[in-house]
PDB file of C-alpha atoms in Angstrom:
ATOM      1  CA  UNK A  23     130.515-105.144  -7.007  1.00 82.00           C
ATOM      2  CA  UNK A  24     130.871-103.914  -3.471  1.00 89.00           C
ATOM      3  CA  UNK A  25     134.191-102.953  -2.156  1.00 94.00           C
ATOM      4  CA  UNK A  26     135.670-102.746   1.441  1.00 97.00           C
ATOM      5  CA  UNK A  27     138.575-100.133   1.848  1.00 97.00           C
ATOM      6  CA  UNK A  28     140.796-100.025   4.958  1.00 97.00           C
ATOM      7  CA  UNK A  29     143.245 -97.423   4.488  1.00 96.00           C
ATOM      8  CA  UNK A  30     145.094 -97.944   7.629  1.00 96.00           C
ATOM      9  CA  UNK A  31     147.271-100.919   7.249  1.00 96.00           C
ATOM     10  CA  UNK A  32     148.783-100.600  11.037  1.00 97.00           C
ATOM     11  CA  UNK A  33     147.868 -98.656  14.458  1.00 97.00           C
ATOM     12  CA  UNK A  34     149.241 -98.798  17.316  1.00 97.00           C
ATOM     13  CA  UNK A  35     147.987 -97.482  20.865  1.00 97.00           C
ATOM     14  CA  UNK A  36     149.278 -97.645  24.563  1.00 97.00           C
ATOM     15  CA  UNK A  37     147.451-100.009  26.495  1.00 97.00           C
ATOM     16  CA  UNK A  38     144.403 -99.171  28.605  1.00 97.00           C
ATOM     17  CA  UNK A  39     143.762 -95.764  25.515  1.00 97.00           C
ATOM     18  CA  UNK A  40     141.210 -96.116  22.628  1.00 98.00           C
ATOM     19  CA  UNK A  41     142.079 -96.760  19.632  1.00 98.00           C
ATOM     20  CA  UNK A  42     139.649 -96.306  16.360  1.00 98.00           C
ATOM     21  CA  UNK A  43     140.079 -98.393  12.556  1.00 98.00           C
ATOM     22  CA  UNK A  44     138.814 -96.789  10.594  1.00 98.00           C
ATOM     23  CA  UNK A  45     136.950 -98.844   7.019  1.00 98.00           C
ATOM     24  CA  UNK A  46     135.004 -97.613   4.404  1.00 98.00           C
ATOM     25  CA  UNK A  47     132.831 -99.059   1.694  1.00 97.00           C
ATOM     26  CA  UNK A  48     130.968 -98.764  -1.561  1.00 96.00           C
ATOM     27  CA  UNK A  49     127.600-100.697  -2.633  1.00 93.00           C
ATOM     28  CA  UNK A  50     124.262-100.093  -4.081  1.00 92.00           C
ATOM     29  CA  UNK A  51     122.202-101.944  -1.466  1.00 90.00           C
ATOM     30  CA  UNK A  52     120.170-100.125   0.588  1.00 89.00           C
ATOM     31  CA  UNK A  53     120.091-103.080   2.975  1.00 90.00           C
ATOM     32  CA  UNK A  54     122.805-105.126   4.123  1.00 92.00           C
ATOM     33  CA  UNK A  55     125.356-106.142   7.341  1.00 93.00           C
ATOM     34  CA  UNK A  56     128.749-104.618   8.165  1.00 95.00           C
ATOM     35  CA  UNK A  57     130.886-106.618  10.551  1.00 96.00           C
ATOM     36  CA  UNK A  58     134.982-106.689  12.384  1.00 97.00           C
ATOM     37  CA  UNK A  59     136.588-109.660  12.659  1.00 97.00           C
ATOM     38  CA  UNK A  60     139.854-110.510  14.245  1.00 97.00           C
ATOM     39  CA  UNK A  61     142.662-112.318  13.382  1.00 96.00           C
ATOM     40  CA  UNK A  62     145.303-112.854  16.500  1.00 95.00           C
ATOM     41  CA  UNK A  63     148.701-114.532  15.533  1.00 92.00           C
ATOM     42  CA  UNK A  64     147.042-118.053  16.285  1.00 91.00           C
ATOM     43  CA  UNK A  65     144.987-116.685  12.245  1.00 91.00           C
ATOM     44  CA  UNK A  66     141.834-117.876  13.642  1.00 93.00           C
ATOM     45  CA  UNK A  67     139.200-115.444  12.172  1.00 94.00           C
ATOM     46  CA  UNK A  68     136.984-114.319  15.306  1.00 94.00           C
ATOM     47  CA  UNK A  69     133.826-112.068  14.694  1.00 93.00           C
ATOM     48  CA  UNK A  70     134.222-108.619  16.869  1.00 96.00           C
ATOM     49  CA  UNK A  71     131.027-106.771  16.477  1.00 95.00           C
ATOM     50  CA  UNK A  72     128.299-106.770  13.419  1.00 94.00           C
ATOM     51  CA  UNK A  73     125.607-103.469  12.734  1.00 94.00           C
ATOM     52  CA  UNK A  74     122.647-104.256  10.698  1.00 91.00           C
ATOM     53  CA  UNK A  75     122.453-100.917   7.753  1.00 92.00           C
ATOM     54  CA  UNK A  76     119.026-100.769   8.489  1.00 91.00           C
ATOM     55  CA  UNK A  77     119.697-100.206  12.263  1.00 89.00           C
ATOM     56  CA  UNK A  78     120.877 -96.262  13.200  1.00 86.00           C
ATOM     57  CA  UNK A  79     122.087 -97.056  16.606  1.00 93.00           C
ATOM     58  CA  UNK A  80     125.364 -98.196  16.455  1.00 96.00           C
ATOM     59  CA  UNK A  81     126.599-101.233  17.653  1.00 95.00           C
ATOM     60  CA  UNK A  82     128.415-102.018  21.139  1.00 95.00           C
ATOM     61  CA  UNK A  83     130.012-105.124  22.755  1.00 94.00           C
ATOM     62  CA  UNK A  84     131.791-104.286  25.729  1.00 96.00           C
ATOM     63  CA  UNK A  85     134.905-102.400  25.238  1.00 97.00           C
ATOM     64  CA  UNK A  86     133.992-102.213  21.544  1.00 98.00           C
ATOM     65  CA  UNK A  87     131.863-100.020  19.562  1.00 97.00           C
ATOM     66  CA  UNK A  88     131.179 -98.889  16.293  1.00 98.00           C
ATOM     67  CA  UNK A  89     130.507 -95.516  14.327  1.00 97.00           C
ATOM     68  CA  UNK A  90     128.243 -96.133  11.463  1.00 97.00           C
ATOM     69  CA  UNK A  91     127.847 -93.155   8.732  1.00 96.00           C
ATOM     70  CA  UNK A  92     125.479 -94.902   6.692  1.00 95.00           C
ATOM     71  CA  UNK A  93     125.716 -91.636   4.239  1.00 95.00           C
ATOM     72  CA  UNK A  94     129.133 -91.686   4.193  1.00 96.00           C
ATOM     73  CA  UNK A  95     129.529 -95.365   4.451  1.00 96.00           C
ATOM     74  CA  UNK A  96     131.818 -95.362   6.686  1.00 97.00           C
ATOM     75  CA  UNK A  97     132.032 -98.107   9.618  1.00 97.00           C
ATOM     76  CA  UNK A  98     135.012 -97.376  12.148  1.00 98.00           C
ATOM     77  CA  UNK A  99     135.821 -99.811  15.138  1.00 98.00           C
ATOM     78  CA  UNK A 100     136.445 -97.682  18.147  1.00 98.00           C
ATOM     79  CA  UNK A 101     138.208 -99.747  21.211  1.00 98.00           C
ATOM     80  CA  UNK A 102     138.506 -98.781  24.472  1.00 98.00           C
ATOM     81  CA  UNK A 103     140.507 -99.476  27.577  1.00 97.00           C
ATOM     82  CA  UNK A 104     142.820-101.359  25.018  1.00 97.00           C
ATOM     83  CA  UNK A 105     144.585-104.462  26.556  1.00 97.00           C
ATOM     84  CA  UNK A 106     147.425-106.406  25.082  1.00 97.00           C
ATOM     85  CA  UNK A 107     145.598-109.229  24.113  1.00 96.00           C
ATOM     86  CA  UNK A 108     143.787-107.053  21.380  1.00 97.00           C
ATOM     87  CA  UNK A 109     146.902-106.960  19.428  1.00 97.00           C
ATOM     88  CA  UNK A 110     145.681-108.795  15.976  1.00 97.00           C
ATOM     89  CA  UNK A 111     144.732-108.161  12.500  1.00 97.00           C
ATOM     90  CA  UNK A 112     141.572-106.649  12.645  1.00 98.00           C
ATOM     91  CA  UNK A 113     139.173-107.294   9.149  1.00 97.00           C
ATOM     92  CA  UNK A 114     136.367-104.882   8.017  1.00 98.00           C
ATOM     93  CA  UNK A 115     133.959-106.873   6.090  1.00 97.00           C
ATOM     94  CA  UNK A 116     130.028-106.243   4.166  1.00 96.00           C
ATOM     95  CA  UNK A 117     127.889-108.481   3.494  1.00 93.00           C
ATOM     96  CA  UNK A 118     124.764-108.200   1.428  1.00 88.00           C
ATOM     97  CA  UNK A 119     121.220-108.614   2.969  1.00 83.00           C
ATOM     98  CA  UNK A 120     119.737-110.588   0.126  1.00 77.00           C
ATOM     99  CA  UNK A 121     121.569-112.295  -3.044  1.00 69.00           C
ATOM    100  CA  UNK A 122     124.586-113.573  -2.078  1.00 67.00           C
ATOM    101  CA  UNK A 123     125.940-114.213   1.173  1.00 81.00           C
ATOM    102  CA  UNK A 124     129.462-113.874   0.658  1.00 90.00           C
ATOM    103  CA  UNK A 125     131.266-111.550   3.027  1.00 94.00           C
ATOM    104  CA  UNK A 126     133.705-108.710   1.228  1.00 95.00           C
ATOM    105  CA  UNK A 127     136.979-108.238   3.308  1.00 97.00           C
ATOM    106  CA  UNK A 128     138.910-105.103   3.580  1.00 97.00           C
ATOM    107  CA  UNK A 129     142.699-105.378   3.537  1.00 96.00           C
ATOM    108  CA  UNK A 130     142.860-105.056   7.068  1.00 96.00           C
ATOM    109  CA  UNK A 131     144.498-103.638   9.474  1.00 97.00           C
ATOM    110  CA  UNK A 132     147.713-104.621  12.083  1.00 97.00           C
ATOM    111  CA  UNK A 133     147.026-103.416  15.562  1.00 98.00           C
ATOM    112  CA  UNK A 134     149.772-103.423  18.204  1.00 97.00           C
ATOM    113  CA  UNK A 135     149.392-102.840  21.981  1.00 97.00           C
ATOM    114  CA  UNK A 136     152.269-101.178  23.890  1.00 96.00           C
ATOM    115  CA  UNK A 137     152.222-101.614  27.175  1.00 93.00           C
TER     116      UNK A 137
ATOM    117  CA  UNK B   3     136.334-122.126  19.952  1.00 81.00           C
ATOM    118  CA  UNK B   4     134.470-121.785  16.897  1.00 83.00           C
ATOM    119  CA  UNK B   5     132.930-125.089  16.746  1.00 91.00           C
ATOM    120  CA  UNK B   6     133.720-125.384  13.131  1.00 96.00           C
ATOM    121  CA  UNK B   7     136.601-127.816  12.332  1.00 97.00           C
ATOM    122  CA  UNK B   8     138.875-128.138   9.728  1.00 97.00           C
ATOM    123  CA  UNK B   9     141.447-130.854   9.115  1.00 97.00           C
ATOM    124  CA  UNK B  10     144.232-130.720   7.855  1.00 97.00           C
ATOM    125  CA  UNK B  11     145.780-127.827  10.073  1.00 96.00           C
ATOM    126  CA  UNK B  12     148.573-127.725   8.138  1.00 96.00           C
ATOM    127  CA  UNK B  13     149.537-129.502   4.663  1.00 97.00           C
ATOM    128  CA  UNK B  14     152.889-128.828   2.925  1.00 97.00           C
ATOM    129  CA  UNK B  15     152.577-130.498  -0.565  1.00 97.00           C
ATOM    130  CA  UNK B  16     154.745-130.249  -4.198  1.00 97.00           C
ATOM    131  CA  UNK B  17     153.169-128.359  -7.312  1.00 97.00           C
ATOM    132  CA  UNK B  18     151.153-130.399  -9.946  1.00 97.00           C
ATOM    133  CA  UNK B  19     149.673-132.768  -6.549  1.00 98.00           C
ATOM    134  CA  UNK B  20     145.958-132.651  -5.448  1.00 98.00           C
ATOM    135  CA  UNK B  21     144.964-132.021  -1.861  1.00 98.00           C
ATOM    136  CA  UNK B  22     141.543-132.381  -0.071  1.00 98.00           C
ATOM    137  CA  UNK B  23     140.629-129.513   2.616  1.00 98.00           C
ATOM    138  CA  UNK B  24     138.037-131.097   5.266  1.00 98.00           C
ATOM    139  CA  UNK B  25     135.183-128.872   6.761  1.00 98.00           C
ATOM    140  CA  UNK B  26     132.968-129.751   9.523  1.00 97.00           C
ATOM    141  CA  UNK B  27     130.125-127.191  10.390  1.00 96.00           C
ATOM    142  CA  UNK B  28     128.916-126.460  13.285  1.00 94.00           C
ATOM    143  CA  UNK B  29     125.617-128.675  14.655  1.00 91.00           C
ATOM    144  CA  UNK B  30     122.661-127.293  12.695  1.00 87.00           C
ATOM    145  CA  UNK B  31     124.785-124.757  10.667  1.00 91.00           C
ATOM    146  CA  UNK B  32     123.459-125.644   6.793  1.00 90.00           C
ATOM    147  CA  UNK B  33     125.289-123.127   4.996  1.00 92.00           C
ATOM    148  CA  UNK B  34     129.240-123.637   4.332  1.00 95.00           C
ATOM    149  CA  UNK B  35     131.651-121.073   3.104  1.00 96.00           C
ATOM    150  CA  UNK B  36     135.048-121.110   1.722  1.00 97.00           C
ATOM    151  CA  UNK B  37     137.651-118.414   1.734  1.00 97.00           C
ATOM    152  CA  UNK B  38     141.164-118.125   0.126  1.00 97.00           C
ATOM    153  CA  UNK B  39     143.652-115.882   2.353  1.00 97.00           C
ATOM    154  CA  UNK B  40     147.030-114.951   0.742  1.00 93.00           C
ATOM    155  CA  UNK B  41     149.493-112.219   0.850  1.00 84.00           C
ATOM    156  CA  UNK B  42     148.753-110.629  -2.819  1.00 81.00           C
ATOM    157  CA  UNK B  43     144.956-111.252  -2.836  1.00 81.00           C
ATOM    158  CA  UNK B  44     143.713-111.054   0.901  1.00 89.00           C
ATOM    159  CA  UNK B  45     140.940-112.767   1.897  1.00 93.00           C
ATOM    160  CA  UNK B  46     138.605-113.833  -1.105  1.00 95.00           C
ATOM    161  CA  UNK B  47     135.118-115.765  -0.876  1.00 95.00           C
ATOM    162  CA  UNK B  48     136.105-118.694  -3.095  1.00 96.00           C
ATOM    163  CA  UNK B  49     132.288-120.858  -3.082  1.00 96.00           C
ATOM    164  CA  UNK B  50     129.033-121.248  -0.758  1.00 95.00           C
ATOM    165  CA  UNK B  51     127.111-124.652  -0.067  1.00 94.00           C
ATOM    166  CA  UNK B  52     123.497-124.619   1.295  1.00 92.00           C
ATOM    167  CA  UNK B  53     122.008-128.152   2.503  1.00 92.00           C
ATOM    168  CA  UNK B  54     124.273-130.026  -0.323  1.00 94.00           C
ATOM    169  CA  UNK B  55     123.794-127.671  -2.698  1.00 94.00           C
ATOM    170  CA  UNK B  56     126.447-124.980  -4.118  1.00 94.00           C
ATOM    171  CA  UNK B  57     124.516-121.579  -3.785  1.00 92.00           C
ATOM    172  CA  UNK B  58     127.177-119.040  -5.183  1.00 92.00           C
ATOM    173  CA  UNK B  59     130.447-119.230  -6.393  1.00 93.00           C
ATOM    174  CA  UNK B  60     133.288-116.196  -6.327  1.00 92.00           C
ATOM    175  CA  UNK B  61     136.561-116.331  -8.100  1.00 85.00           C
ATOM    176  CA  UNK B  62     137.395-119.662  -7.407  1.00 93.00           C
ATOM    177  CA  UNK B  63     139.871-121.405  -9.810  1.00 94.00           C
ATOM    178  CA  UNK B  64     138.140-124.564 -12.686  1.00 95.00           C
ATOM    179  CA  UNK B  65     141.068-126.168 -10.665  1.00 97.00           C
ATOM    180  CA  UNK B  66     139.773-125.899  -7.366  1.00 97.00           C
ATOM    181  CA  UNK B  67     136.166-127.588  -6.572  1.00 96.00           C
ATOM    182  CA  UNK B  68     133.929-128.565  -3.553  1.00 97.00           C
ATOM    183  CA  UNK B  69     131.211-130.201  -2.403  1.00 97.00           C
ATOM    184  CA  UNK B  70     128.763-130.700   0.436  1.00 97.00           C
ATOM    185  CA  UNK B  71     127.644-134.311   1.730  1.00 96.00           C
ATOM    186  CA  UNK B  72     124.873-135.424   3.156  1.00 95.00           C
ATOM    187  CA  UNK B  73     126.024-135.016   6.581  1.00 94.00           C
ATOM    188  CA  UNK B  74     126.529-131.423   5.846  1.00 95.00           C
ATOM    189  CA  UNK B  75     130.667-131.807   6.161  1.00 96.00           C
ATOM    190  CA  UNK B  76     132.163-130.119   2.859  1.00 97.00           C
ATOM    191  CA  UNK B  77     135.368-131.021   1.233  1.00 98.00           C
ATOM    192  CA  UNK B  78     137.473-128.198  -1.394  1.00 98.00           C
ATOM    193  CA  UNK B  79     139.715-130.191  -3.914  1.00 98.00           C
ATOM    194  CA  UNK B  80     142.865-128.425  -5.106  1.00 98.00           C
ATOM    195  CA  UNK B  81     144.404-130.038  -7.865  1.00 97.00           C
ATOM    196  CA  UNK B  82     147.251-129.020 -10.373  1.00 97.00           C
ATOM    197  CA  UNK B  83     148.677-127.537  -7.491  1.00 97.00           C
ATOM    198  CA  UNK B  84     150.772-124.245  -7.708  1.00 97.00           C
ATOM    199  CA  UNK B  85     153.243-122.189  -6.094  1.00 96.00           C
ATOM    200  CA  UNK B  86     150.719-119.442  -6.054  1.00 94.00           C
ATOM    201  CA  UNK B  87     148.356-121.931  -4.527  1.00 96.00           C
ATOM    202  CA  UNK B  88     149.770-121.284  -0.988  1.00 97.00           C
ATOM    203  CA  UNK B  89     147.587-120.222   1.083  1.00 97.00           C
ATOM    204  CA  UNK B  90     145.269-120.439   4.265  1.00 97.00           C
ATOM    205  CA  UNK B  91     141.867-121.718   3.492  1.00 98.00           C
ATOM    206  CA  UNK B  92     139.105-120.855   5.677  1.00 97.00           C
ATOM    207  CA  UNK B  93     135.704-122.772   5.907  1.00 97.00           C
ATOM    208  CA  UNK B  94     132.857-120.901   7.983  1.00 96.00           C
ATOM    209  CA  UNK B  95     129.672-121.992   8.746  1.00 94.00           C
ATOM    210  CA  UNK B  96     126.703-119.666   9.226  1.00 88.00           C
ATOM    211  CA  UNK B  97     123.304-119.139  11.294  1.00 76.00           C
ATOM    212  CA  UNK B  98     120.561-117.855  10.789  1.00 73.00           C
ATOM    213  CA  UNK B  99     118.869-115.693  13.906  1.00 71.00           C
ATOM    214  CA  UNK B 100     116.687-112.519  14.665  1.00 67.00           C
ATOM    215  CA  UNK B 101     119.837-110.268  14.088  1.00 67.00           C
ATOM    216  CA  UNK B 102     120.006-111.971  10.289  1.00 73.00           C
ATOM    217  CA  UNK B 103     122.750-114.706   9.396  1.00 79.00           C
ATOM    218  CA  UNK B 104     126.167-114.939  11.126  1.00 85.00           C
ATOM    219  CA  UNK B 105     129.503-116.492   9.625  1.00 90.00           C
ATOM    220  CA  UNK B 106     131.696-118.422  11.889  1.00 92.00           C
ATOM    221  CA  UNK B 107     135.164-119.379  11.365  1.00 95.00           C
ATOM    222  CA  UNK B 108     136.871-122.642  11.633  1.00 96.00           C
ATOM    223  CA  UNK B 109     141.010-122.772  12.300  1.00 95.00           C
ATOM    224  CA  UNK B 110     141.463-122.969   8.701  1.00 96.00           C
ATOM    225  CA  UNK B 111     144.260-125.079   6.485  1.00 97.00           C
ATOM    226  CA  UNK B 112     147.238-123.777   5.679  1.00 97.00           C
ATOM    227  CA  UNK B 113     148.370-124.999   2.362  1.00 97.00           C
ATOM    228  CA  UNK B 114     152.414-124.498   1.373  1.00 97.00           C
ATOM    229  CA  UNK B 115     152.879-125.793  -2.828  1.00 97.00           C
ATOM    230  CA  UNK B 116     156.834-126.351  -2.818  1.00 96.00           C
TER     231      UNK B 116
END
């Protein structure tokens, strides 16, 4: 069964630095979809970012970007030019390409802006 | 906004009762999900409906069940309630594009067993 680790339970950063999460993860699958969802105090689950495994280039949306080590599998969440409304639970989660499409959640992680 | 919808927001209800968790996809969106988040066990895929049909079930209690209707709205039934029960329940619905299939959340319900 595939697992999602996210050994950082909280981070903090000062507004406007970068801040990276780190997650890591064990499967099989050769193929399959890594993604970062976040959970603000209002707990709605919002999806960050996604990277396809079979893709190299990592992915970026805006002020956030990924660094994918498929060899290591390793899939951190680097954020720039952090602002305070980033503060939120942010959720590391796999998802296999074919079978079932169940997403696997890390533990997450607590991130808190100071301004 | 999501455009999946979930009703109720909240329920508070006593142990031994049965509750009913509503789930409306999103327009199109075939596939619903269901997710358990507590404190102990995180977030945890619970059961998967495709078009009506359940497509793959995770560790979700013989207590618990779900379906999918016609009109593609899906309902999870909690019943023999329990303390350890308390939770909030997430239902997603997911597309399919050329970047594969993406999982969007709805507000979710959270459940309190007293």
């Amino acid at each position: 069964a595939q697992t999602v680790t996210q050994s950082q339970p909280e981070m903090s950063v000062q507004e406007a630095e970068t801040v990276t999460l780190s997650c890591t993860y064990d499967t099989s699958e050769s193929d399959y979809y890594l993604f970062w969802y976040k959970q603000p105090p209002s707990r709605q689950m919002i999806l960050v970012i996604r990277q396809e495994a079979y893709k190299q280039q990592n992915a970026t949306e805006n002020r956030f970007s990924v660094n994918f080590q498929k060899a290591a599998k390793s899939f951190s969440l680097k954020i720039s030019d952090s602002q305070l409304g980033d503060a939120a639970m942010y959720f590391c989660a796999y998802r296999n390409s074919l079978g079932a499409q169940k997403l696997v959640f890390g533990q997450g992680t607590r991130l808190t802006i100071n301004p | 906004d999501s455009g999946v919808t979930q009703t109720p927001k909240h329920l508070i209800t006593a142990t031994g009762q049965r509750v009913t968790l509503r789930c409306s996809p999103r327009s199109g969106d075939l596939s619903v999900y269901w997710y358990q988040q507590s404190l102990d066990q995180g977030l945890q895929f619970l059961i998967q409906y495709y078009n009506g049909e359940e497509r793959a079930k995770g560790n979700i209690l013989e207590r618990f069940s779900a379906q999918q209707f016609p009109d593609l709205h899906s309902e999870l039934n909690l019943s023999s309630l329990e303390l350890g029960d308390s939770a909030l329940y997430f239902c997603a619905s997911s597309v399919w594009g050329n970047r594969g299939e993406t999982q969007y959340f709805g507000p979710g319900t959270r459940l309190l067993v007293l």
